[in-house]
Coordinates of C-alpha atoms in Angstrom, one line a residue:
M1 CA 0.0 0.0 0.0
R2 CA 1.2 3.5 -0.7
A3 CA 0.4 6.7 1.2
Y4 CA 1.6 10.3 1.2
V5 CA 2.6 12.0 4.4
E6 CA 2.5 15.7 5.1
I7 CA 5.2 16.5 7.7
D8 CA 5.4 19.8 9.7
I9 CA 8.9 20.8 11.0
E10 CA 9.4 23.1 13.9
P11 CA 10.4 26.7 12.9
G12 CA 14.2 27.2 12.7
R13 CA 15.0 23.6 11.7
D14 CA 16.7 22.9 8.3
V15 CA 13.7 21.5 6.3
I16 CA 15.9 20.3 3.4
A17 CA 18.2 18.4 5.7
S18 CA 15.1 16.9 7.5
A19 CA 13.7 15.8 4.1
E20 CA 17.0 14.2 3.2
F21 CA 17.1 12.4 6.6
I22 CA 13.5 11.2 6.2
R23 CA 14.3 9.9 2.7
Q24 CA 16.8 7.5 4.2
I25 CA 14.1 5.7 6.3
E26 CA 13.2 2.2 5.1
G27 CA 9.7 2.4 3.6
V28 CA 10.0 6.0 2.5
I29 CA 10.0 6.2 -1.3
E30 CA 10.4 9.9 -1.7
A31 CA 10.6 13.0 0.6
Y32 CA 10.8 16.6 -0.5
A33 CA 10.8 20.0 1.2
V34 CA 7.8 21.9 -0.2
S35 CA 6.4 25.3 0.0
D36 CA 2.8 24.6 1.1
K37 CA 0.8 24.0 4.2
C38 CA 3.3 21.3 5.2
D39 CA 7.1 21.5 5.2
I40 CA 7.9 18.0 3.8
F41 CA 5.8 15.8 1.5
A42 CA 6.7 12.2 1.5
A43 CA 5.6 9.0 -0.3
V44 CA 5.7 5.8 1.8
E45 CA 4.9 2.2 1.3
A46 CA 4.0 -0.7 3.5
P47 CA 2.0 -4.0 3.1
D48 CA -1.1 -2.4 4.7
F49 CA -2.4 0.7 6.5
K50 CA -1.3 -0.6 9.9
G51 CA 2.3 -0.8 8.4
I52 CA 2.0 2.8 7.1
Y53 CA 0.7 4.0 10.4
E54 CA 3.6 2.3 12.3
L55 CA 6.1 3.6 9.9
V56 CA 4.9 7.2 10.3
M57 CA 4.4 7.0 14.1
R58 CA 7.6 5.0 15.0
K59 CA 10.1 6.3 12.5
I60 CA 9.0 9.8 11.3
Q61 CA 6.9 11.4 14.0
V62 CA 9.6 10.7 16.6
I63 CA 12.3 12.6 14.7
R64 CA 13.6 15.6 16.6
G65 CA 11.9 18.7 15.0
V66 CA 8.9 16.9 13.6
V67 CA 5.8 18.5 15.2
D68 CA 3.0 17.0 13.2
T69 CA 2.2 14.4 10.5
R70 CA -0.8 13.7 8.4
I71 CA -1.3 10.4 6.5
L72 CA -3.0 10.5 3.1
P73 CA -3.6 6.9 2.1
C74 CA -3.9 6.2 -1.6
I75 CA -7.0 4.4 -2.7
E76 CA -6.1 2.0 -5.5
F77 CA -8.7 0.7 -7.9
E78 CA -6.5 -1.3 -10.2
D79 CA -7.3 -4.6 -8.5
R80 CA -11.0 -4.0 -9.2
K81 CA -10.6 -2.5 -12.7
A82 CA -11.2 -5.8 -14.6
S83 CA -14.4 -6.7 -12.7
V84 CA -15.8 -3.1 -12.8
T85 CA -15.1 -2.9 -16.6
K86 CA -16.8 -6.3 -17.1
D87 CA -19.8 -5.1 -15.0
I88 CA -20.1 -1.9 -17.0
E89 CA -19.7 -3.6 -20.4
S90 CA -22.4 -6.2 -19.5
T91 CA -24.9 -3.3 -18.9
F92 CA -24.8 -2.3 -22.6
P93 CA -25.6 -4.1 -25.8
E94 CA -22.4 -5.4 -27.5
G95 CA -20.5 -2.5 -29.0
A96 CA -22.7 0.2 -27.4
G97 CA -20.9 0.6 -24.1
P98 CA -18.8 3.6 -23.0
P99 CA -15.2 3.9 -24.1
L100 CA -13.0 2.3 -21.5

């Protein structure tokens, strides 16, 4: 499973160095200092949401200077695409369905 994490760093900390440090953590795919509501935007992966949560809480949230994190889980539909496409196509007469 993949999720994105918004990370807030306390004022005065080196955000770029913090992003570089976070990038080294196992399970972190990418981490960038950004100019937005958060200071660092990271992509993380784990087998399931529990793994994502543990990664964020045990390896990112505990870093000195990290003041808050928000997990944005990705919702993946690829596993269901074939069955959804089949269901949609079966609704229409042959050749009359929507372009997929």
